[in-house]
Amino acid sequence: MKSVEQLVRKDVRQLEPYVCARDLCKQAEQFMDANENAFGTTVEFEDVPLNRYPDSDLLELKQTLAEYIGGIAENNVLVGNGSDEIIDLAIRTFAEKGDNVVCIVPGYSMFEVCAQISGVHVRRVLVEKDFQPNVEKVLAACDGRTKLIMLVTPNSPLGNIVEPARILDLLEKSGAIVFVDEAYGEFAGSSWARETANYGNLLVSKTLSKAWGLAALRVGYAVACPFIIESMRKIKPPYNVSAISNYLALRALGNRDRMELYVREMKEEKEVLEAELKKMGFEVFDTVTNFSVFRVPGQVSSKEVQRKIAGKGIIVRDRSPLPFLENCIRVTVGTRKENRRFLSALERAMTL
Ligand code: PMP
């Protein structure tokens, strides 16, 4: 079995990363190294020095995220421009042209997009009827050039939690990096992030875009052992997260109560929404996420329903091309008012 060190691309291992001159002295007061505008900014945002490049290390943000996760340190965290950047960095850190990643499907389509852009082969392993990955099949899909096994828990678009025992099996038996996307983790109330202390090949990706309500900021982060974090840091652009995102993310992380309140509120509204969907006769999937998935009865096409609802100015996602999701629609839980409007548009779409 390869060690985590051996899984990192050789050229990344040997790479001399870009060095920010500012790392020479973190207490410096006068910056004349990066050709910024010393005279001022053309717009202001609170007291963020917009004429200066942001801190490339984001030390305070990493410390705050580590405290939020608990039981890990700042050197277990890497912040990205959304977790989409974390996915891309992870693939490029480990896999090069000719290598492969094993994706558990249905899952997040960006795994495959990022792999393909890097010339990395994608091996898809379909979940079983209970929506759980079959560990034997996943392991059978791996070979000497498999760098990552990629999965989402709670799953999107299926909405279920991947059984912990299966992830443990993959961590222990695969010899690959197990990439666990927890974009919806806060809704399930569980996380693998602390387990990175026990498993060197575990890479967890999280985001502020969902439960934290900050999709516009573009802040995602990876949690892994320091070696993985350092390897990913080597290939990231030096200023990948803006100073405004950093500033607002730090403030937001101080409002954990508010995030938790939104999660509770969403769950209440989801119950109401799904009760209505069931009353209308739809098959509703069991999900622990901030979206509901339901199947449109066979005689009506989900694509057509999506189109009709869009005609009322409401966008939902037709998931019908995906396995296990034939004729299914995914709808993000909205406010009570939004859900009511959606339900009445849906009712019309089904009758007209
Ligand atoms: N993972 C999953 C499963 C997602 O659904 C999303 C959002 N579409 C992301 C990652 C990316 O989120 P972000 O880049 O906003 O952090």
mmCIF file of C-alpha atoms and ligand atoms in Angstrom:
data_model
loop_
_atom_site.group_PDB
_atom_site.id
_atom_site.type_symbol
_atom_site.label_atom_id
_atom_site.label_comp_id
_atom_site.label_asym_id
_atom_site.label_seq_id
_atom_site.Cartn_x
_atom_site.Cartn_y
_atom_site.Cartn_z
ATOM 1 C CA MET A 1 0.000 0.000 0.000
ATOM 2 C CA LYS A 2 1.284 3.463 -0.908
ATOM 3 C CA SER A 3 1.889 5.985 1.853
ATOM 4 C CA VAL A 4 0.141 9.350 1.724
ATOM 5 C CA GLU A 5 3.493 10.894 0.750
ATOM 6 C CA GLN A 6 3.715 8.548 -2.248
ATOM 7 C CA LEU A 7 0.178 9.408 -3.317
ATOM 8 C CA VAL A 8 1.093 13.072 -3.805
ATOM 9 C CA ARG A 9 2.240 13.782 -7.371
ATOM 10 C CA LYS A 10 6.002 13.645 -7.663
ATOM 11 C CA ASP A 11 6.179 17.063 -9.329
ATOM 12 C CA VAL A 12 4.089 18.552 -6.512
ATOM 13 C CA ARG A 13 6.362 16.949 -3.936
ATOM 14 C CA GLN A 14 9.333 18.567 -5.663
ATOM 15 C CA LEU A 15 7.656 21.877 -6.383
ATOM 16 C CA GLU A 16 9.185 25.066 -5.009
ATOM 17 C CA PRO A 17 6.018 27.047 -4.219
ATOM 18 C CA TYR A 18 5.541 30.760 -4.861
ATOM 19 C CA VAL A 19 6.891 32.691 -1.905
ATOM 20 C CA CYS A 20 5.196 35.832 -0.631
ATOM 21 C CA ALA A 21 7.885 38.279 0.475
ATOM 22 C CA ARG A 22 5.579 39.249 3.346
ATOM 23 C CA ASP A 23 6.056 35.883 4.963
ATOM 24 C CA LEU A 24 9.561 37.180 5.875
ATOM 25 C CA CYS A 25 8.076 39.372 8.588
ATOM 26 C CA LYS A 26 4.461 39.016 9.671
ATOM 27 C CA GLN A 27 4.705 42.194 11.825
ATOM 28 C CA ALA A 28 5.879 44.452 8.979
ATOM 29 C CA GLU A 29 4.313 47.921 8.784
ATOM 30 C CA GLN A 30 5.433 49.135 5.402
ATOM 31 C CA PHE A 31 4.710 47.122 2.270
ATOM 32 C CA MET A 32 6.715 47.955 -0.837
ATOM 33 C CA ASP A 33 7.002 44.470 -2.312
ATOM 34 C CA ALA A 34 3.824 43.727 -4.246
ATOM 35 C CA ASN A 35 3.171 46.771 -6.442
ATOM 36 C CA GLU A 36 -0.143 47.661 -4.841
ATOM 37 C CA ASN A 37 -1.575 51.162 -4.816
ATOM 38 C CA ALA A 38 0.056 52.960 -1.872
ATOM 39 C CA PHE A 39 -2.168 56.026 -2.285
ATOM 40 C CA GLY A 40 -5.517 54.518 -1.501
ATOM 41 C CA THR A 41 -8.489 52.574 -2.801
ATOM 42 C CA THR A 42 -11.188 53.538 -5.272
ATOM 43 C CA VAL A 43 -13.874 52.244 -2.933
ATOM 44 C CA GLU A 44 -14.071 51.468 0.810
ATOM 45 C CA PHE A 45 -15.431 48.485 2.698
ATOM 46 C CA GLU A 46 -15.483 48.951 6.483
ATOM 47 C CA ASP A 47 -11.871 48.902 7.672
ATOM 48 C CA VAL A 48 -10.599 46.208 5.284
ATOM 49 C CA PRO A 49 -7.437 47.570 3.581
ATOM 50 C CA LEU A 50 -8.628 46.912 0.049
ATOM 51 C CA ASN A 51 -5.504 48.278 -1.597
ATOM 52 C CA ARG A 52 -3.463 45.444 -0.039
ATOM 53 C CA TYR A 53 -3.316 41.796 -1.038
ATOM 54 C CA PRO A 54 -4.920 39.564 1.592
ATOM 55 C CA ASP A 55 -2.897 37.394 3.947
ATOM 56 C CA SER A 56 -1.986 34.325 1.915
ATOM 57 C CA ASP A 57 -2.023 32.071 4.976
ATOM 58 C CA LEU A 58 -5.317 33.251 6.508
ATOM 59 C CA LEU A 59 -3.977 32.170 9.865
ATOM 60 C CA GLU A 60 -6.788 33.633 11.979
ATOM 61 C CA LEU A 61 -9.481 32.143 9.758
ATOM 62 C CA LYS A 62 -7.823 28.732 9.844
ATOM 63 C CA GLN A 63 -7.566 28.915 13.649
ATOM 64 C CA THR A 64 -11.218 29.892 13.917
ATOM 65 C CA LEU A 65 -12.292 27.054 11.614
ATOM 66 C CA ALA A 66 -10.156 24.620 13.623
ATOM 67 C CA GLU A 67 -11.905 25.774 16.812
ATOM 68 C CA TYR A 68 -15.281 25.320 15.147
ATOM 69 C CA ILE A 69 -14.399 21.743 14.143
ATOM 70 C CA GLY A 70 -12.762 21.054 17.522
ATOM 71 C CA GLY A 71 -9.904 18.682 18.229
ATOM 72 C CA ILE A 72 -7.811 19.843 15.264
ATOM 73 C CA ALA A 73 -5.277 22.620 14.732
ATOM 74 C CA GLU A 74 -4.757 25.387 12.219
ATOM 75 C CA ASN A 75 -2.255 23.248 10.277
ATOM 76 C CA ASN A 76 -5.057 20.772 9.552
ATOM 77 C CA VAL A 77 -6.981 23.409 7.584
ATOM 78 C CA LEU A 78 -6.703 24.924 4.109
ATOM 79 C CA VAL A 79 -9.136 27.621 2.979
ATOM 80 C CA GLY A 80 -10.315 27.706 -0.622
ATOM 81 C CA ASN A 81 -12.349 29.894 -2.921
ATOM 82 C CA GLY A 82 -15.416 27.794 -2.175
ATOM 83 C CA SER A 83 -15.133 24.052 -1.686
ATOM 84 C CA ASP A 84 -15.146 23.807 -5.482
ATOM 85 C CA GLU A 85 -11.561 25.058 -5.307
ATOM 86 C CA ILE A 86 -10.771 22.488 -2.626
ATOM 87 C CA ILE A 87 -12.007 19.726 -4.964
ATOM 88 C CA ASP A 88 -9.842 21.033 -7.801
ATOM 89 C CA LEU A 89 -6.775 21.434 -5.567
ATOM 90 C CA ALA A 90 -7.226 17.951 -4.135
ATOM 91 C CA ILE A 91 -7.363 16.343 -7.553
ATOM 92 C CA ARG A 92 -4.361 18.302 -8.856
ATOM 93 C CA THR A 93 -2.304 17.590 -5.728
ATOM 94 C CA PHE A 94 -2.617 13.834 -6.065
ATOM 95 C CA ALA A 95 -3.614 12.925 -9.593
ATOM 96 C CA GLU A 96 -1.894 13.587 -12.899
ATOM 97 C CA LYS A 97 -2.666 12.622 -16.466
ATOM 98 C CA GLY A 98 -3.222 8.895 -16.660
ATOM 99 C CA ASP A 99 -4.094 8.484 -12.952
ATOM 100 C CA ASN A 100 -7.666 7.848 -11.929
ATOM 101 C CA VAL A 101 -10.186 8.815 -9.276
ATOM 102 C CA VAL A 102 -13.057 6.593 -8.212
ATOM 103 C CA CYS A 103 -16.296 8.552 -7.837
ATOM 104 C CA ILE A 104 -19.257 7.157 -5.998
ATOM 105 C CA VAL A 105 -22.322 8.075 -8.022
ATOM 106 C CA PRO A 106 -24.691 9.751 -7.931
ATOM 107 C CA GLY A 107 -22.492 12.379 -6.285
ATOM 108 C CA TYR A 108 -21.200 15.861 -6.985
ATOM 109 C CA SER A 109 -20.632 16.460 -10.680
ATOM 110 C CA MET A 110 -17.669 18.802 -10.088
ATOM 111 C CA PHE A 111 -15.554 15.810 -9.031
ATOM 112 C CA GLU A 112 -15.741 14.510 -12.575
ATOM 113 C CA VAL A 113 -15.399 17.922 -14.220
ATOM 114 C CA CYS A 114 -12.220 18.750 -12.279
ATOM 115 C CA ALA A 115 -10.735 15.299 -12.926
ATOM 116 C CA GLN A 116 -11.421 15.473 -16.636
ATOM 117 C CA ILE A 117 -9.858 18.935 -16.939
ATOM 118 C CA SER A 118 -6.677 17.485 -15.435
ATOM 119 C CA GLY A 119 -6.660 14.481 -17.792
ATOM 120 C CA VAL A 120 -7.489 12.202 -14.868
ATOM 121 C CA HIS A 121 -9.721 9.195 -15.596
ATOM 122 C CA VAL A 122 -12.983 8.891 -13.721
ATOM 123 C CA ARG A 123 -14.174 5.472 -12.602
ATOM 124 C CA ARG A 124 -17.792 5.570 -11.526
ATOM 125 C CA VAL A 125 -19.161 3.156 -8.996
ATOM 126 C CA LEU A 126 -22.908 3.273 -8.605
ATOM 127 C CA VAL A 127 -24.390 3.070 -5.104
ATOM 128 C CA GLU A 128 -26.596 0.078 -4.284
ATOM 129 C CA LYS A 129 -30.383 0.183 -4.093
ATOM 130 C CA ASP A 130 -30.142 1.377 -0.467
ATOM 131 C CA PHE A 131 -28.033 4.315 -1.750
ATOM 132 C CA GLN A 132 -24.949 3.013 0.070
ATOM 133 C CA PRO A 133 -21.646 2.430 -1.729
ATOM 134 C CA ASN A 134 -20.682 -1.209 -2.081
ATOM 135 C CA VAL A 135 -17.196 -1.282 -0.568
ATOM 136 C CA GLU A 136 -16.146 -4.399 -2.473
ATOM 137 C CA LYS A 137 -17.115 -2.808 -5.781
ATOM 138 C CA VAL A 138 -15.321 0.430 -4.907
ATOM 139 C CA LEU A 139 -12.163 -1.478 -3.958
ATOM 140 C CA ALA A 140 -12.414 -3.556 -7.132
ATOM 141 C CA ALA A 141 -12.491 -0.338 -9.157
ATOM 142 C CA CYS A 142 -9.205 0.824 -7.593
ATOM 143 C CA ASP A 143 -5.788 0.001 -9.012
ATOM 144 C CA GLY A 144 -2.192 1.219 -8.661
ATOM 145 C CA ARG A 145 -3.083 4.522 -10.314
ATOM 146 C CA THR A 146 -6.118 5.320 -8.170
ATOM 147 C CA LYS A 147 -5.325 8.448 -6.202
ATOM 148 C CA LEU A 148 -8.668 9.416 -4.690
ATOM 149 C CA ILE A 149 -12.009 7.888 -3.830
ATOM 150 C CA MET A 150 -14.562 10.689 -3.853
ATOM 151 C CA LEU A 151 -17.931 10.710 -2.127
ATOM 152 C CA VAL A 152 -20.469 13.116 -0.674
ATOM 153 C CA THR A 153 -22.062 12.672 2.753
ATOM 154 C CA PRO A 154 -24.793 13.566 3.313
ATOM 155 C CA ASN A 155 -25.092 12.719 -0.345
ATOM 156 C CA SER A 156 -26.167 15.207 -2.916
ATOM 157 C CA PRO A 157 -28.407 14.619 -4.807
ATOM 158 C CA LEU A 158 -29.679 11.557 -2.887
ATOM 159 C CA GLY A 159 -29.704 13.269 0.510
ATOM 160 C CA ASN A 160 -28.720 10.252 2.638
ATOM 161 C CA ILE A 161 -25.801 9.719 5.004
ATOM 162 C CA VAL A 162 -23.107 7.300 3.852
ATOM 163 C CA GLU A 163 -22.784 4.681 6.589
ATOM 164 C CA PRO A 164 -19.666 5.397 8.684
ATOM 165 C CA ALA A 165 -18.567 1.740 8.606
ATOM 166 C CA ARG A 166 -18.284 1.925 4.799
ATOM 167 C CA ILE A 167 -16.113 5.041 4.913
ATOM 168 C CA LEU A 168 -13.931 3.401 7.573
ATOM 169 C CA ASP A 169 -13.525 0.350 5.338
ATOM 170 C CA LEU A 170 -12.442 2.551 2.439
ATOM 171 C CA LEU A 171 -9.988 4.429 4.660
ATOM 172 C CA GLU A 172 -8.453 1.221 5.909
ATOM 173 C CA LYS A 173 -8.469 -0.943 2.788
ATOM 174 C CA SER A 174 -8.185 1.270 -0.285
ATOM 175 C CA GLY A 175 -4.652 2.706 -0.119
ATOM 176 C CA ALA A 176 -6.078 5.868 -1.715
ATOM 177 C CA ILE A 177 -7.049 9.291 -0.387
ATOM 178 C CA VAL A 178 -10.687 9.181 0.692
ATOM 179 C CA PHE A 179 -12.226 12.545 -0.174
ATOM 180 C CA VAL A 180 -15.341 13.171 1.907
ATOM 181 C CA ASP A 181 -17.397 16.138 0.737
ATOM 182 C CA GLU A 182 -19.404 17.455 3.673
ATOM 183 C CA ALA A 183 -20.970 20.475 2.020
ATOM 184 C CA TYR A 184 -24.245 19.467 3.738
ATOM 185 C CA GLY A 185 -22.588 18.242 6.956
ATOM 186 C CA GLU A 186 -24.164 20.800 9.290
ATOM 187 C CA PHE A 187 -27.648 19.589 8.370
ATOM 188 C CA ALA A 188 -26.777 16.049 9.424
ATOM 189 C CA GLY A 189 -25.011 17.181 12.600
ATOM 190 C CA SER A 190 -22.061 14.837 12.144
ATOM 191 C CA SER A 191 -18.615 15.198 10.604
ATOM 192 C CA TRP A 192 -15.547 13.196 9.672
ATOM 193 C CA ALA A 193 -13.258 16.199 10.108
ATOM 194 C CA ARG A 194 -11.913 15.178 13.536
ATOM 195 C CA GLU A 195 -11.114 11.711 12.220
ATOM 196 C CA THR A 196 -8.325 13.273 10.166
ATOM 197 C CA ALA A 197 -6.254 12.928 13.359
ATOM 198 C CA ASN A 198 -6.581 9.142 13.048
ATOM 199 C CA TYR A 199 -6.490 8.666 9.269
ATOM 200 C CA GLY A 200 -3.686 10.230 7.234
ATOM 201 C CA ASN A 201 -5.533 9.432 3.986
ATOM 202 C CA LEU A 202 -8.758 11.208 4.967
ATOM 203 C CA LEU A 203 -9.489 14.539 3.280
ATOM 204 C CA VAL A 204 -12.691 16.298 4.313
ATOM 205 C CA SER A 205 -14.124 19.220 2.425
ATOM 206 C CA LYS A 206 -16.542 21.696 4.007
ATOM 207 C CA THR A 207 -18.089 25.022 3.093
ATOM 208 C CA LEU A 208 -19.685 28.190 4.406
ATOM 209 C CA SER A 209 -22.029 28.206 1.377
ATOM 210 C CA LYS A 210 -24.857 26.097 2.805
ATOM 211 C CA ALA A 211 -25.781 26.134 6.518
ATOM 212 C CA TRP A 212 -23.711 29.265 7.168
ATOM 213 C CA GLY A 213 -25.649 31.140 4.481
ATOM 214 C CA LEU A 214 -22.597 32.568 2.720
ATOM 215 C CA ALA A 215 -22.629 31.171 -0.809
ATOM 216 C CA ALA A 216 -21.695 34.591 -2.197
ATOM 217 C CA LEU A 217 -18.471 34.773 -0.150
ATOM 218 C CA ARG A 218 -16.909 31.717 -1.794
ATOM 219 C CA VAL A 219 -15.300 30.213 1.285
ATOM 220 C CA GLY A 220 -14.745 26.475 1.550
ATOM 221 C CA TYR A 221 -12.077 24.553 3.423
ATOM 222 C CA ALA A 222 -10.257 21.271 3.579
ATOM 223 C CA VAL A 223 -9.479 19.385 6.777
ATOM 224 C CA ALA A 224 -6.727 16.769 6.611
ATOM 225 C CA CYS A 225 -3.370 15.777 8.095
ATOM 226 C CA PRO A 226 -0.691 18.528 7.931
ATOM 227 C CA PHE A 227 1.150 16.787 5.076
ATOM 228 C CA ILE A 228 -1.892 16.844 2.788
ATOM 229 C CA ILE A 229 -2.683 20.440 3.759
ATOM 230 C CA GLU A 230 0.897 21.537 3.068
ATOM 231 C CA SER A 231 0.930 19.736 -0.292
ATOM 232 C CA MET A 232 -2.332 21.408 -1.365
ATOM 233 C CA ARG A 233 -1.075 24.779 -0.131
ATOM 234 C CA LYS A 234 1.917 24.485 -2.436
ATOM 235 C CA ILE A 235 -0.263 24.495 -5.541
ATOM 236 C CA LYS A 236 -2.934 26.999 -4.507
ATOM 237 C CA PRO A 237 -2.794 30.522 -5.916
ATOM 238 C CA PRO A 238 -1.186 32.676 -3.189
ATOM 239 C CA TYR A 239 -4.192 34.988 -2.685
ATOM 240 C CA ASN A 240 -7.072 32.632 -3.429
ATOM 241 C CA VAL A 241 -9.445 34.043 -0.799
ATOM 242 C CA SER A 242 -10.307 37.729 -0.827
ATOM 243 C CA ALA A 243 -9.776 39.987 2.178
ATOM 244 C CA ILE A 244 -13.519 40.743 2.259
ATOM 245 C CA SER A 245 -14.366 37.042 2.340
ATOM 246 C CA ASN A 246 -11.811 36.505 5.072
ATOM 247 C CA TYR A 247 -13.165 39.413 7.126
ATOM 248 C CA LEU A 248 -16.814 38.391 6.751
ATOM 249 C CA ALA A 249 -16.124 34.679 7.275
ATOM 250 C CA LEU A 250 -14.427 35.498 10.584
ATOM 251 C CA ARG A 251 -17.398 37.563 11.684
ATOM 252 C CA ALA A 252 -19.854 34.874 10.571
ATOM 253 C CA LEU A 253 -18.045 32.145 12.481
ATOM 254 C CA GLY A 254 -18.720 34.189 15.609
ATOM 255 C CA ASN A 255 -22.455 33.796 14.897
ATOM 256 C CA ARG A 256 -22.678 30.033 15.263
ATOM 257 C CA ASP A 257 -26.003 30.348 17.117
ATOM 258 C CA ARG A 258 -27.498 32.007 14.088
ATOM 259 C CA MET A 259 -26.289 29.251 11.784
ATOM 260 C CA GLU A 260 -27.793 26.644 14.099
ATOM 261 C CA LEU A 261 -31.047 28.559 14.269
ATOM 262 C CA TYR A 262 -31.294 28.583 10.456
ATOM 263 C CA VAL A 263 -30.675 24.844 10.377
ATOM 264 C CA ARG A 264 -33.524 24.294 12.860
ATOM 265 C CA GLU A 265 -35.799 26.665 10.975
ATOM 266 C CA MET A 266 -35.029 24.941 7.683
ATOM 267 C CA LYS A 267 -35.842 21.541 9.199
ATOM 268 C CA GLU A 268 -39.234 22.770 10.430
ATOM 269 C CA GLU A 269 -40.098 24.181 7.013
ATOM 270 C CA LYS A 270 -38.873 21.027 5.330
ATOM 271 C CA GLU A 271 -41.304 18.951 7.382
ATOM 272 C CA VAL A 272 -44.195 21.158 6.318
ATOM 273 C CA LEU A 273 -43.080 21.108 2.677
ATOM 274 C CA GLU A 274 -42.648 17.349 2.549
ATOM 275 C CA ALA A 275 -45.960 16.700 4.314
ATOM 276 C CA GLU A 276 -47.631 18.715 1.552
ATOM 277 C CA LEU A 277 -45.708 16.887 -1.185
ATOM 278 C CA LYS A 278 -46.804 13.554 0.275
ATOM 279 C CA LYS A 279 -50.406 14.767 0.516
ATOM 280 C CA MET A 280 -50.214 15.592 -3.183
ATOM 281 C CA GLY A 281 -49.229 11.973 -3.811
ATOM 282 C CA PHE A 282 -45.512 12.334 -4.532
ATOM 283 C CA GLU A 283 -42.915 9.805 -3.439
ATOM 284 C CA VAL A 284 -40.561 11.828 -1.226
ATOM 285 C CA PHE A 285 -37.016 10.601 -0.557
ATOM 286 C CA ASP A 286 -35.622 10.320 2.963
ATOM 287 C CA THR A 287 -33.076 13.136 3.116
ATOM 288 C CA VAL A 288 -31.127 14.834 5.915
ATOM 289 C CA THR A 289 -30.153 17.842 3.810
ATOM 290 C CA ASN A 290 -31.603 21.288 3.089
ATOM 291 C CA PHE A 291 -33.286 19.971 -0.030
ATOM 292 C CA SER A 292 -36.122 17.576 -0.747
ATOM 293 C CA VAL A 293 -36.224 15.060 -3.552
ATOM 294 C CA PHE A 294 -39.508 13.766 -4.928
ATOM 295 C CA ARG A 295 -40.612 11.630 -7.842
ATOM 296 C CA VAL A 296 -43.148 12.847 -10.354
ATOM 297 C CA PRO A 297 -45.591 10.056 -11.274
ATOM 298 C CA GLY A 298 -44.694 8.309 -14.542
ATOM 299 C CA GLN A 299 -47.351 9.809 -16.788
ATOM 300 C CA VAL A 300 -45.948 13.333 -16.296
ATOM 301 C CA SER A 301 -42.344 14.233 -17.066
ATOM 302 C CA SER A 302 -40.273 15.908 -14.328
ATOM 303 C CA LYS A 303 -38.519 17.958 -16.996
ATOM 304 C CA GLU A 304 -41.831 19.324 -18.151
ATOM 305 C CA VAL A 305 -42.852 20.074 -14.564
ATOM 306 C CA GLN A 306 -39.553 21.913 -14.034
ATOM 307 C CA ARG A 307 -40.191 23.946 -17.177
ATOM 308 C CA LYS A 308 -43.728 24.868 -16.138
ATOM 309 C CA ILE A 309 -42.594 25.893 -12.640
ATOM 310 C CA ALA A 310 -39.819 27.980 -14.185
ATOM 311 C CA GLY A 311 -42.546 29.726 -16.197
ATOM 312 C CA LYS A 312 -43.855 30.957 -12.819
ATOM 313 C CA GLY A 313 -40.414 32.313 -11.964
ATOM 314 C CA ILE A 314 -39.400 29.465 -9.647
ATOM 315 C CA ILE A 315 -36.299 27.418 -10.373
ATOM 316 C CA VAL A 316 -35.948 23.836 -9.160
ATOM 317 C CA ARG A 317 -33.623 21.107 -10.403
ATOM 318 C CA ASP A 318 -34.762 18.246 -12.588
ATOM 319 C CA ARG A 319 -32.557 15.333 -11.559
ATOM 320 C CA SER A 320 -34.094 12.788 -13.893
ATOM 321 C CA PRO A 321 -30.977 11.965 -15.928
ATOM 322 C CA LEU A 322 -29.265 10.528 -12.831
ATOM 323 C CA PRO A 323 -29.414 6.894 -11.732
ATOM 324 C CA PHE A 324 -32.022 6.209 -9.001
ATOM 325 C CA LEU A 325 -33.523 9.623 -9.715
ATOM 326 C CA GLU A 326 -35.692 8.836 -12.727
ATOM 327 C CA ASN A 327 -38.343 11.535 -13.073
ATOM 328 C CA CYS A 328 -37.211 13.212 -9.842
ATOM 329 C CA ILE A 329 -37.063 16.860 -8.873
ATOM 330 C CA ARG A 330 -34.764 18.351 -6.244
ATOM 331 C CA VAL A 331 -36.039 21.434 -4.497
ATOM 332 C CA THR A 332 -34.079 23.505 -1.982
ATOM 333 C CA VAL A 333 -36.140 24.163 1.150
ATOM 334 C CA GLY A 334 -37.219 27.781 1.074
ATOM 335 C CA THR A 335 -39.001 30.058 3.503
ATOM 336 C CA ARG A 336 -42.638 29.222 4.349
ATOM 337 C CA LYS A 337 -43.789 31.753 1.762
ATOM 338 C CA GLU A 338 -41.471 30.442 -0.957
ATOM 339 C CA ASN A 339 -42.484 26.850 -0.276
ATOM 340 C CA ARG A 340 -46.178 27.748 -0.515
ATOM 341 C CA ARG A 341 -45.611 29.491 -3.830
ATOM 342 C CA PHE A 342 -43.623 26.528 -5.090
ATOM 343 C CA LEU A 343 -46.323 24.074 -4.012
ATOM 344 C CA SER A 344 -49.050 25.979 -5.781
ATOM 345 C CA ALA A 345 -46.939 26.250 -8.954
ATOM 346 C CA LEU A 346 -46.301 22.512 -8.711
ATOM 347 C CA GLU A 347 -49.983 21.749 -8.264
ATOM 348 C CA ARG A 348 -50.790 23.761 -11.378
ATOM 349 C CA ALA A 349 -47.989 22.150 -13.341
ATOM 350 C CA MET A 350 -49.429 18.734 -12.504
ATOM 351 C CA THR A 351 -52.968 19.588 -13.541
ATOM 352 C CA LEU A 352 -52.510 21.799 -16.602
HETATM 353 N N1 PMP B 1 -20.017 19.919 -2.781
HETATM 354 C C1 PMP B 1 -21.324 19.714 -2.974
HETATM 355 C C2 PMP B 1 -21.888 18.362 -2.720
HETATM 356 C C3 PMP B 1 -22.149 20.764 -3.395
HETATM 357 O O1 PMP B 1 -23.451 20.546 -3.592
HETATM 358 C C4 PMP B 1 -21.577 22.032 -3.620
HETATM 359 C C5 PMP B 1 -22.424 23.198 -4.079
HETATM 360 N N2 PMP B 1 -23.052 23.052 -5.258
HETATM 361 C C6 PMP B 1 -20.213 22.175 -3.442
HETATM 362 C C7 PMP B 1 -19.458 21.108 -2.996
HETATM 363 C C8 PMP B 1 -19.490 23.460 -3.734
HETATM 364 O O2 PMP B 1 -19.813 24.429 -2.827
HETATM 365 P P1 PMP B 1 -18.969 25.766 -2.659
HETATM 366 O O3 PMP B 1 -17.987 25.853 -3.791
HETATM 367 O O4 PMP B 1 -19.968 26.846 -2.695
HETATM 368 O O5 PMP B 1 -18.285 25.633 -1.334
#
